[in-house]
GROMACS .gro file of C-alpha atoms in nm:
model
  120
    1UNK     CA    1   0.058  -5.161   0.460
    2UNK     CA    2   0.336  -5.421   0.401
    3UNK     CA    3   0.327  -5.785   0.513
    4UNK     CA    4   0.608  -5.985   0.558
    5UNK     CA    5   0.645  -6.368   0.543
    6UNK     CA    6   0.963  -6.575   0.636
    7UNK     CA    7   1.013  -6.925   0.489
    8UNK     CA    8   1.308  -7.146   0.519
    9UNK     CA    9   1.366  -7.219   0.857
   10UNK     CA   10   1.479  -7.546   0.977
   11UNK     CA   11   1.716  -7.808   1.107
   12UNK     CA   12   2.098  -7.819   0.972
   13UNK     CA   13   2.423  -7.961   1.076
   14UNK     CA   14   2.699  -7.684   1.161
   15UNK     CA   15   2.880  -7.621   0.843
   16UNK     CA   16   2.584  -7.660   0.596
   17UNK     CA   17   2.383  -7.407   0.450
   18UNK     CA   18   1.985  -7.243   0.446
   19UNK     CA   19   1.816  -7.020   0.247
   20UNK     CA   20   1.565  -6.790   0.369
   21UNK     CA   21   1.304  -6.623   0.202
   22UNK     CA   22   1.097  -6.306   0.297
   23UNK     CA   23   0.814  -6.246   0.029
   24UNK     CA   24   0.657  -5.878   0.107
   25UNK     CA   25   0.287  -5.801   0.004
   26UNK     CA   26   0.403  -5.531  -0.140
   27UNK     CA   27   0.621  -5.389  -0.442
   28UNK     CA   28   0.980  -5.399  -0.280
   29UNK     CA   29   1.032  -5.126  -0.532
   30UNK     CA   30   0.837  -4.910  -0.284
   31UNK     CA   31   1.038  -5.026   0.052
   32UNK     CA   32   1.362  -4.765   0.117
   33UNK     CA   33   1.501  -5.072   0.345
   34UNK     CA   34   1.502  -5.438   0.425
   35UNK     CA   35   1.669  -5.623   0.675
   36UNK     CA   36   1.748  -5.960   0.849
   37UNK     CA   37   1.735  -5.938   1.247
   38UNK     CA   38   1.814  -6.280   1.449
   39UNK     CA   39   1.755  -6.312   1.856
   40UNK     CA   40   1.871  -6.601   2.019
   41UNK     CA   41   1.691  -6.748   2.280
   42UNK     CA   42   1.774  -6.541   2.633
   43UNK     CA   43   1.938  -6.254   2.401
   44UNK     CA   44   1.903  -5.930   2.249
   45UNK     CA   45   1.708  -5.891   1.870
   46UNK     CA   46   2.018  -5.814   1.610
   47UNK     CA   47   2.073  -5.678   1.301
   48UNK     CA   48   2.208  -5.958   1.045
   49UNK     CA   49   2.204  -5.806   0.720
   50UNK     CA   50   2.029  -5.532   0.550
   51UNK     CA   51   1.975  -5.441   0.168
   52UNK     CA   52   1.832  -5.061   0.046
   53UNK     CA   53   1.633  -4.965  -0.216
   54UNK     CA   54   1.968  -4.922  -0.414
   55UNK     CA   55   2.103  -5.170  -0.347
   56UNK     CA   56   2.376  -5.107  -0.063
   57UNK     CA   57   2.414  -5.388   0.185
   58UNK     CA   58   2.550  -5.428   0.545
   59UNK     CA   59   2.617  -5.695   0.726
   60UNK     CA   60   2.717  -5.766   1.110
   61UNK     CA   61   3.030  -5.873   1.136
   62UNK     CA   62   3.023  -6.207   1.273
   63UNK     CA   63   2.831  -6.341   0.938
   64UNK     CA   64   3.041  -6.142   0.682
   65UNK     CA   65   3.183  -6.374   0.455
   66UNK     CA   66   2.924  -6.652   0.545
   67UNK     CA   67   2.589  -6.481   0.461
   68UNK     CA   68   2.465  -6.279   0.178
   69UNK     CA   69   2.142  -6.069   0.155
   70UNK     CA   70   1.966  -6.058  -0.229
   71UNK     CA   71   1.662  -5.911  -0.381
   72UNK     CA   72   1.397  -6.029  -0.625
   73UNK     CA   73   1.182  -5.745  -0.716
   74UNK     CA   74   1.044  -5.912  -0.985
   75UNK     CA   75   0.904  -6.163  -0.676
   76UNK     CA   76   0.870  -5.906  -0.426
   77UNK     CA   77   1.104  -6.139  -0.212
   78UNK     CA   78   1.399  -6.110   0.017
   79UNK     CA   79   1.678  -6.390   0.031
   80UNK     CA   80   1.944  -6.459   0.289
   81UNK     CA   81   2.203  -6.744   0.176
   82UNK     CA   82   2.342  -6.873   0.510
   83UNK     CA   83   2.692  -7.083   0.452
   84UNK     CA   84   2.903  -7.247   0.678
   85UNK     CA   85   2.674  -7.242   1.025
   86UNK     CA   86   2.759  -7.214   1.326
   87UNK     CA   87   2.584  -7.330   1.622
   88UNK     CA   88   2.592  -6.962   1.714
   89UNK     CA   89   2.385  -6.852   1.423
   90UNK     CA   90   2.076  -7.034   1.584
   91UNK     CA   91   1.789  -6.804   1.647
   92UNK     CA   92   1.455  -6.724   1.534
   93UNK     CA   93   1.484  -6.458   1.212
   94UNK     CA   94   1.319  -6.147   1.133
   95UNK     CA   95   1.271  -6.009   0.821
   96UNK     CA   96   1.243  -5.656   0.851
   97UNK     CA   97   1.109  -5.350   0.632
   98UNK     CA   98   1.110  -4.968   0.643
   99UNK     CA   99   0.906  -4.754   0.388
  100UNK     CA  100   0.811  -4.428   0.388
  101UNK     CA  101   0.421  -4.360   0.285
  102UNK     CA  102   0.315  -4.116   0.091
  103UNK     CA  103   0.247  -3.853   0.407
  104UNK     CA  104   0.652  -3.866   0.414
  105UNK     CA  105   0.602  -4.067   0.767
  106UNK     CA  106   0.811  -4.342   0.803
  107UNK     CA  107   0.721  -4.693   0.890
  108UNK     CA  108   0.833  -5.002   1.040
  109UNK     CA  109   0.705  -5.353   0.926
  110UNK     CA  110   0.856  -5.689   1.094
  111UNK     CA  111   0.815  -6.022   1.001
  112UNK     CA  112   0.639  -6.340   1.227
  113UNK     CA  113   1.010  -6.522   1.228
  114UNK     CA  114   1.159  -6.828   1.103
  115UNK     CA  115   1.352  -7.050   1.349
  116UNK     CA  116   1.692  -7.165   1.213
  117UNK     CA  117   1.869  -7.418   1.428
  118UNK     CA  118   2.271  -7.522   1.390
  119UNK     CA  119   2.357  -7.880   1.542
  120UNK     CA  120   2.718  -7.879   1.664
   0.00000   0.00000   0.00000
């Protein structure tokens, strides 16, 4: 069982910058794929940014450029530098994992969410 805490949540002016953090309770080594999901408030839960177990990354396209997904194994933590926000990019963040047990079954393990709001 993985458990997934966000940190790093907060108050900044549009065109600043957070860091979030998602430290797993489990070796990351062990996780096939973590991800960033964002829902604003009245919308739909999105995919931000995700990071496999080799590395590979994806990002949606209205953050390219702006955000970048990282790993610490070492820390069993997640990062997502945010740059130059938006007022748009203010929504409550998930941190996201998907690991496959041993049994070969699949599993999905979400964060509580960190609230990251963008003054205009």
């Amino acid at each position: 069982q993985v458990q997934l805490v966000e940190s790093g949540g907060g108050l900044v002016q549009a065109g600043g910058s957070l860091r979030l953090s998602c430290a797993a309770s489990a070796s990351i080594f062990s996780i096939d794929t973590m991800a960033w999901y964002r829902q604003a408030a009245g919308k739909q839960r999105d995919t931000v940014a995700r990071i496999t177990s080799d590395g590979s990354t994806n990002y949606a396209d209205s953050v390219k450029g702006r955000f970048t997904i990282s790993r610490d194994n070492a820390e069993n933590t997640v990062y997502l530098q945010m740059n130059s926000l938006k007022p748009e990019d203010t929504a409550v963040y998930y941190c996201y994992a998907y690991r496959v047990n041993r049994l070969g079954i699949g599993v999905d393990y979400w964060g509580k969410g960190t609230l990251v709001t963008v003054s205009s």
